[in-house]
Coordinates of N, CA and C and ligand atoms in Angstrom, one line a residue:
M950 N 148.4 117.9 -92.6 CA 148.2 118.2 -94.1 C 147.9 117.0 -94.9
T951 N 146.8 117.0 -95.6 CA 146.5 115.8 -96.4 C 147.0 116.0 -97.9
V952 N 147.8 115.0 -98.3 CA 148.3 115.0 -99.6 C 147.5 114.0 -100.4
A953 N 146.9 114.3 -101.5 CA 146.1 113.4 -102.4 C 146.9 113.2 -103.6
V954 N 146.8 111.9 -104.1 CA 147.4 111.6 -105.4 C 146.3 111.3 -106.4
V955 N 146.4 112.0 -107.6 CA 145.5 111.8 -108.7 C 146.2 111.1 -109.8
P956 N 146.0 109.8 -109.9 CA 146.8 109.0 -110.8 C 146.1 108.8 -112.2
G957 N 146.9 108.5 -113.2 CA 146.2 108.2 -114.5 C 147.3 108.1 -115.6
S958 N 146.8 107.6 -116.7 CA 147.7 107.5 -117.9 C 147.9 108.9 -118.5
F959 N 146.8 109.7 -118.5 CA 146.8 111.1 -119.0 C 147.4 111.1 -120.5
D960 N 146.9 110.2 -121.3 CA 147.5 110.1 -122.7 C 146.5 110.4 -123.7
P961 N 146.2 111.7 -123.9 CA 146.7 112.9 -123.2 C 145.7 113.3 -122.1
P962 N 146.1 114.3 -121.3 CA 145.1 114.9 -120.3 C 144.0 115.5 -121.1
T963 N 142.7 115.3 -120.6 CA 141.5 115.9 -121.2 C 141.0 116.9 -120.2
L964 N 140.0 117.7 -120.7 CA 139.3 118.6 -119.7 C 138.6 117.9 -118.6
G965 N 138.3 116.6 -118.8 CA 137.7 115.8 -117.8 C 138.8 115.6 -116.6
H966 N 140.0 115.3 -117.0 CA 141.1 115.2 -116.0 C 141.3 116.5 -115.3
V967 N 141.2 117.6 -116.1 CA 141.4 119.0 -115.5 C 140.3 119.2 -114.5
D968 N 139.1 118.8 -114.8 CA 138.0 119.0 -113.9 C 138.2 118.2 -112.6
V969 N 138.7 117.0 -112.7 CA 138.9 116.2 -111.4 C 140.0 116.9 -110.6
I970 N 141.1 117.3 -111.3 CA 142.2 117.9 -110.6 C 141.7 119.2 -109.9
S971 N 140.9 120.0 -110.6 CA 140.4 121.3 -110.0 C 139.5 121.0 -108.7
R972 N 138.8 119.9 -108.7 CA 138.0 119.5 -107.6 C 138.9 119.0 -106.4
A973 N 139.9 118.3 -106.8 CA 140.8 117.8 -105.7 C 141.6 118.9 -105.1
V974 N 141.9 119.9 -105.9 CA 142.6 121.1 -105.4 C 141.8 121.8 -104.3
E975 N 140.5 121.8 -104.5 CA 139.6 122.5 -103.5 C 139.5 121.7 -102.2
V976 N 139.7 120.4 -102.3 CA 139.4 119.6 -101.1 C 140.6 119.3 -100.3
F977 N 141.8 119.1 -101.0 CA 143.0 118.6 -100.3 C 144.1 119.7 -100.2
D978 N 145.0 119.6 -99.2 CA 146.0 120.6 -99.1 C 147.0 120.6 -100.2
R979 N 147.4 119.4 -100.6 CA 148.4 119.2 -101.7 C 147.8 118.2 -102.7
V980 N 148.0 118.4 -104.0 CA 147.6 117.4 -104.9 C 148.7 117.0 -105.8
L981 N 149.0 115.7 -105.8 CA 150.1 115.2 -106.6 C 149.6 114.4 -107.7
I982 N 149.8 114.9 -108.9 CA 149.3 114.2 -110.1 C 150.3 113.2 -110.6
A983 N 149.9 112.0 -110.6 CA 150.8 110.9 -110.8 C 150.6 110.2 -112.2
V984 N 151.6 110.4 -113.1 CA 151.5 109.9 -114.5 C 152.1 108.5 -114.5
V985 N 151.3 107.6 -114.9 CA 151.8 106.2 -115.1 C 152.7 106.2 -116.3
A986 N 154.0 105.9 -116.1 CA 155.0 106.0 -117.2 C 154.7 105.1 -118.3
N987 N 154.4 103.8 -117.9 CA 154.2 102.8 -118.9 C 152.8 102.1 -118.8
P988 N 151.8 102.8 -119.3 CA 150.4 102.2 -119.1 C 150.3 101.0 -120.0
S989 N 149.2 100.2 -119.7 CA 149.1 98.9 -120.4 C 149.0 99.1 -121.9
K990 N 148.3 100.1 -122.4 CA 148.3 100.4 -123.8 C 149.5 101.3 -124.1
S991 N 150.1 101.0 -125.3 CA 151.3 101.8 -125.6 C 150.9 103.2 -125.8
P992 N 151.5 104.2 -125.1 CA 151.0 105.6 -125.1 C 151.4 106.3 -126.4
L993 N 150.6 107.3 -126.8 CA 150.9 108.2 -127.9 C 152.0 109.2 -127.5
F994 N 151.9 109.6 -126.2 CA 152.9 110.6 -125.7 C 153.8 109.9 -124.6
T995 N 155.1 110.3 -124.6 CA 156.0 109.8 -123.6 C 155.6 110.3 -122.2
A996 N 156.1 109.7 -121.2 CA 155.8 110.1 -119.8 C 156.3 111.6 -119.6
D997 N 157.4 111.9 -120.2 CA 157.9 113.3 -120.1 C 157.0 114.3 -120.8
E998 N 156.4 113.9 -121.9 CA 155.5 114.8 -122.6 C 154.2 115.0 -121.9
R999 N 153.7 113.8 -121.3 CA 152.4 113.9 -120.6 C 152.6 114.7 -119.3
T1000 N 153.8 114.6 -118.7 CA 154.1 115.3 -117.4 C 154.2 116.8 -117.7
A1001 N 154.9 117.1 -118.8 CA 155.1 118.5 -119.2 C 153.7 119.2 -119.5
M1002 N 152.8 118.5 -120.2 CA 151.5 119.0 -120.5 C 150.7 119.3 -119.2
L1003 N 150.8 118.4 -118.3 CA 150.1 118.5 -117.0 C 150.7 119.7 -116.2
E1004 N 152.0 119.8 -116.3 CA 152.7 120.9 -115.5 C 152.2 122.2 -116.0
E1005 N 152.1 122.3 -117.4 CA 151.6 123.6 -117.9 C 150.1 123.9 -117.6
I1006 N 149.3 122.8 -117.6 CA 147.9 122.9 -117.3 C 147.7 123.4 -115.8
C1007 N 148.6 122.9 -115.0 CA 148.4 123.1 -113.5 C 149.2 124.4 -113.0
T1008 N 149.7 125.2 -113.9 CA 150.6 126.3 -113.4 C 149.8 127.2 -112.5
G1009 N 148.5 127.4 -112.7 CA 147.7 128.3 -111.9 C 147.4 127.8 -110.4
W1010 N 147.6 126.5 -110.2 CA 147.4 125.9 -108.9 C 148.7 125.7 -108.1
E1011 N 148.9 126.5 -107.1 CA 150.1 126.4 -106.3 C 150.3 125.1 -105.6
N1012 N 149.2 124.5 -105.2 CA 149.3 123.3 -104.3 C 149.3 122.0 -105.2
T1013 N 149.7 122.1 -106.4 CA 149.8 120.8 -107.2 C 151.3 120.6 -107.6
E1014 N 151.5 119.3 -107.9 CA 152.8 118.8 -108.4 C 152.6 117.7 -109.3
V1015 N 153.4 117.6 -110.3 CA 153.2 116.5 -111.3 C 154.5 115.6 -111.3
D1016 N 154.3 114.3 -111.2 CA 155.4 113.4 -111.2 C 155.0 112.1 -112.0
S1017 N 155.9 111.4 -112.5 CA 155.6 110.1 -113.1 C 156.2 108.9 -112.3
F1018 N 155.6 107.8 -112.5 CA 156.0 106.6 -111.8 C 155.8 105.3 -112.6
D1019 N 156.6 104.3 -112.2 CA 156.4 102.9 -112.7 C 156.1 102.1 -111.5
G1020 N 155.4 101.0 -111.7 CA 155.2 100.1 -110.5 C 153.8 100.3 -109.9
L1021 N 153.7 99.9 -108.7 CA 152.4 100.0 -108.0 C 152.1 101.5 -107.5
L1022 N 150.9 101.9 -107.7 CA 150.5 103.2 -107.3 C 150.6 103.4 -105.8
V1023 N 150.3 102.3 -105.0 CA 150.3 102.4 -103.6 C 151.8 102.6 -103.1
D1024 N 152.8 102.1 -103.8 CA 154.2 102.3 -103.4 C 154.6 103.7 -103.7
F1025 N 154.1 104.2 -104.8 CA 154.4 105.6 -105.2 C 153.8 106.5 -104.1
A1026 N 152.5 106.3 -103.8 CA 151.8 107.1 -102.9 C 152.5 107.1 -101.5
R1027 N 152.9 106.0 -101.0 CA 153.6 105.9 -99.7 C 154.9 106.6 -99.8
D1028 N 155.7 106.4 -100.9 CA 157.0 107.1 -101.0 C 156.8 108.6 -100.9
K1029 N 155.7 109.1 -101.5 CA 155.5 110.6 -101.6 C 154.7 111.1 -100.4
G1030 N 154.4 110.3 -99.5 CA 153.6 110.7 -98.3 C 152.2 111.1 -98.6
A1031 N 151.6 110.5 -99.7 CA 150.2 110.8 -100.0 C 149.3 109.8 -99.3
G1032 N 148.3 110.3 -98.6 CA 147.5 109.4 -97.8 C 146.2 109.0 -98.5
V1033 N 145.9 109.7 -99.6 CA 144.6 109.5 -100.2 C 144.8 109.4 -101.7
I1034 N 144.0 108.5 -102.4 CA 144.0 108.4 -103.8 C 142.7 109.0 -104.3
V1035 N 142.7 109.9 -105.3 CA 141.5 110.5 -105.8 C 141.3 110.0 -107.2
K1036 N 140.0 109.6 -107.4 CA 139.6 109.1 -108.8 C 138.3 109.9 -109.2
G1037 N 138.2 110.3 -110.4 CA 137.0 110.9 -110.9 C 136.1 109.8 -111.5
L1038 N 134.8 110.0 -111.3 CA 133.8 109.1 -111.8 C 132.9 109.9 -112.8
R1039 N 132.9 109.4 -114.1 CA 132.1 110.0 -115.1 C 130.7 109.5 -115.1
A1040 N 130.6 108.3 -114.8 CA 129.3 107.6 -114.9 C 129.3 106.4 -114.1
V1041 N 128.1 105.8 -113.9 CA 128.0 104.5 -113.1 C 128.9 103.4 -113.7
S1042 N 129.1 103.5 -115.0 CA 129.9 102.4 -115.7 C 131.4 102.5 -115.2
D1043 N 131.8 103.6 -114.8 CA 133.2 103.7 -114.3 C 133.3 103.0 -112.9
F1044 N 132.2 102.9 -112.2 CA 132.3 102.6 -110.8 C 132.8 101.2 -110.5
E1045 N 132.4 100.2 -111.3 CA 132.7 98.9 -111.0 C 134.2 98.6 -111.0
Y1046 N 134.9 99.1 -112.0 CA 136.4 98.9 -112.1 C 137.1 99.7 -111.0
E1047 N 136.6 101.0 -110.8 CA 137.2 101.9 -109.9 C 137.1 101.3 -108.4
L1048 N 135.9 100.7 -108.2 CA 135.7 100.1 -106.8 C 136.7 99.0 -106.6
Q1049 N 136.8 98.1 -107.7 CA 137.8 97.0 -107.6 C 139.2 97.5 -107.3
M1050 N 139.6 98.6 -108.0 CA 141.0 99.1 -107.8 C 141.1 99.7 -106.4
A1051 N 140.1 100.4 -106.0 CA 140.1 101.0 -104.6 C 140.2 99.9 -103.6
Q1052 N 139.5 98.8 -103.7 CA 139.6 97.7 -102.8 C 140.9 97.0 -102.8
M1053 N 141.5 96.9 -104.0 CA 142.8 96.2 -104.1 C 143.9 97.2 -103.5
N1054 N 143.8 98.4 -103.8 CA 144.8 99.4 -103.2 C 144.7 99.4 -101.7
H1055 N 143.5 99.3 -101.2 CA 143.3 99.3 -99.7 C 143.8 98.0 -99.1
H1056 N 143.6 96.9 -99.8 CA 144.1 95.6 -99.4 C 145.7 95.7 -99.3
L1057 N 146.3 96.3 -100.3 CA 147.7 96.3 -100.4 C 148.4 97.2 -99.4
S1058 N 147.7 98.3 -99.1 CA 148.5 99.3 -98.2 C 147.6 100.0 -97.2
G1059 N 146.3 99.8 -97.2 CA 145.4 100.5 -96.3 C 145.1 101.9 -96.8
V1060 N 145.5 102.3 -98.0 CA 145.2 103.7 -98.4 C 143.7 103.8 -98.8
Q1061 N 143.2 105.0 -98.5 CA 141.8 105.2 -98.8 C 141.7 105.9 -100.2
T1062 N 140.6 105.5 -100.9 CA 140.3 106.2 -102.2 C 139.1 107.0 -102.1
V1063 N 139.2 108.2 -102.6 CA 138.0 109.2 -102.6 C 137.6 109.4 -104.0
F1064 N 136.3 109.2 -104.3 CA 135.7 109.4 -105.6 C 135.1 110.7 -105.7
L1065 N 135.5 111.5 -106.8 CA 134.9 112.8 -107.1 C 134.1 112.7 -108.4
P1066 N 132.9 113.1 -108.4 CA 132.1 113.1 -109.6 C 132.6 114.2 -110.6
T1067 N 132.7 113.8 -111.9 CA 133.1 114.9 -112.8 C 131.8 115.7 -113.2
S1068 N 132.0 116.8 -113.8 CA 130.9 117.6 -114.3 C 130.3 116.8 -115.4
P1069 N 128.9 116.8 -115.5 CA 128.2 116.2 -116.6 C 128.7 116.7 -118.0
D1070 N 129.2 117.9 -118.0 CA 129.8 118.5 -119.3 C 130.9 117.7 -119.8
H1071 N 131.6 116.9 -118.9 CA 132.8 116.1 -119.4 C 132.5 114.6 -119.3
A1072 N 131.3 114.2 -119.1 CA 131.1 112.8 -118.8 C 131.4 111.9 -120.0
Y1073 N 131.4 112.5 -121.2 CA 131.6 111.6 -122.4 C 133.1 111.7 -122.8
L1074 N 133.9 112.4 -122.1 CA 135.3 112.5 -122.5 C 136.2 111.4 -122.1
S1075 N 137.0 110.9 -123.0 CA 138.1 110.0 -122.6 C 139.3 110.3 -123.5
S1076 N 140.4 109.9 -123.0 CA 141.7 110.1 -123.8 C 141.6 109.4 -125.1
S1077 N 141.0 108.2 -125.1 CA 141.0 107.4 -126.4 C 140.1 108.1 -127.4
L1078 N 139.0 108.6 -127.0 CA 138.1 109.3 -128.0 C 138.8 110.6 -128.5
V1079 N 139.4 111.3 -127.6 CA 140.1 112.5 -127.9 C 141.2 112.3 -129.0
K1080 N 141.9 111.2 -128.8 CA 143.0 110.8 -129.8 C 142.3 110.5 -131.1
E1081 N 141.2 109.8 -131.1 CA 140.5 109.4 -132.3 C 140.1 110.7 -133.1
V1082 N 139.5 111.6 -132.3 CA 139.0 112.9 -132.9 C 140.2 113.6 -133.5
G1083 N 141.3 113.7 -132.8 CA 142.5 114.4 -133.2 C 143.1 113.7 -134.5
R1084 N 143.1 112.4 -134.4 CA 143.8 111.6 -135.6 C 143.1 111.9 -136.9
F1085 N 141.7 112.1 -136.8 CA 141.0 112.3 -138.0 C 140.6 113.8 -138.3
G1086 N 141.3 114.7 -137.5 CA 141.3 116.1 -137.8 C 140.0 116.8 -137.3
G1087 N 139.3 116.2 -136.3 CA 138.1 116.8 -135.8 C 138.5 117.9 -134.8
S1088 N 137.5 118.8 -134.5 CA 137.7 119.9 -133.6 C 137.9 119.4 -132.2
L1089 N 139.0 119.9 -131.5 CA 139.3 119.5 -130.2 C 138.8 120.6 -129.2
D1090 N 138.1 121.6 -129.7 CA 137.6 122.6 -128.8 C 136.6 122.0 -127.7
G1091 N 136.9 122.4 -126.5 CA 136.0 121.9 -125.4 C 136.3 120.5 -124.9
L1092 N 137.4 119.9 -125.5 CA 137.8 118.6 -125.2 C 139.1 118.5 -124.4
V1093 N 140.0 119.4 -124.8 CA 141.4 119.4 -124.2 C 141.8 120.8 -124.0
S1094 N 142.9 121.0 -123.2 CA 143.5 122.4 -123.1 C 144.3 122.7 -124.3
P1095 N 144.5 124.0 -124.6 CA 145.2 124.4 -125.8 C 146.6 123.7 -126.0
V1096 N 147.3 123.5 -124.9 CA 148.6 122.9 -125.0 C 148.5 121.4 -125.5
V1097 N 147.4 120.8 -125.1 CA 147.2 119.4 -125.5 C 146.7 119.4 -127.0
A1098 N 145.8 120.3 -127.3 CA 145.3 120.4 -128.7 C 146.5 120.6 -129.7
A1099 N 147.4 121.5 -129.3 CA 148.6 121.7 -130.1 C 149.5 120.5 -130.2
A1100 N 149.7 119.8 -129.1 CA 150.5 118.6 -129.2 C 149.9 117.5 -130.0
L1101 N 148.5 117.3 -129.9 CA 147.8 116.3 -130.8 C 147.9 116.7 -132.2
K1102 N 147.8 118.0 -132.5 CA 147.8 118.4 -133.9 C 149.2 118.1 -134.5
E1103 N 150.2 118.4 -133.7 CA 151.6 118.2 -134.2 C 151.8 116.7 -134.4
R1104 N 151.4 115.9 -133.4 CA 151.6 114.4 -133.5 C 150.9 113.8 -134.7
F1105 N 149.8 114.3 -135.1 CA 149.0 113.7 -136.2 C 149.3 114.3 -137.5
E1106 N 150.1 115.4 -137.6 CA 150.4 116.0 -138.8 C 151.3 115.2 -139.7
Ligands
PNS2303 O1 144.0 106.8 -116.6 P1 143.9 105.3 -116.3 O2 144.6 104.5 -117.4 O3 142.4 104.9 -116.2 O4 144.6 105.1 -114.9 C1 144.7 103.8 -114.4 C2 145.7 103.8 -113.2 C3 147.0 104.4 -113.7 C4 145.2 104.6 -112.1 C5 146.0 102.3 -112.8 O5 146.3 101.5 -113.9 C6 147.2 102.2 -111.8 O6 147.0 102.5 -110.7 N1 148.3 101.7 -112.3 C7 149.5 101.6 -111.6 C8 149.8 100.1 -111.3 C9 149.0 99.6 -110.1 O7 149.1 100.1 -109.0 N2 148.1 98.6 -110.4 C10 147.2 98.1 -109.4 C11 145.9 98.9 -109.3 S1 144.7 98.2 -108.3

C-alpha cells in the first residue's frame, strides 16, 4: 500500500490544493494531508483551523487523513509510513523551487517526490492572493471551498 503525503501551509486551502488532493487520491492508496503548523510567514489561520477546514473539505474521500506537524517534512513522512511526497505544479515557475525541495528531501531521507500538474483553471490561485481578495471584500467564488470562504469572511469582518 502506498501512502502519499501532500504537505503545505494551506493558509487557507484553495481550490488549487483541493485539485491536487483529488488527483493524489486517484493515484495513491492513502493520502495524508500534512499541514505545516508554523510556516515561515505568520499564518492567518491556526494549525487547528487549517486542519479542520481540510478535514471538512476531504470528508468525501475515505482514503484521506489530515494531520499537522512541526519540523522536517521527511521526519513526519517517515513517522507516518508515507513513502511518497506529492506536490502540485501550477506553472514552470513553481518547478525550480519544488525541484530543489525534492532533491533536498531525497538527500535527507531517500523519499521520492511526485509532481502532479494542477488544472489550468487553478493555475493562478495562491493562498496569498486569496487572502488579499478576501481582505478587500472581493468575490471568493471559484477560488476556495464554501467552508474556507466563510472562514475568510469571518476573519476579515
Ligand atoms: O504551501 P507551502 O508553504 O508552499 O509548503 C511548503 C512546505 C510546507 C511543503 C515546505 O516548507 C516544507 O516542507 N516545510 C517543512 C520543513 C522542511 O521539511 N523543510 C525542508 C524542505 S526541503
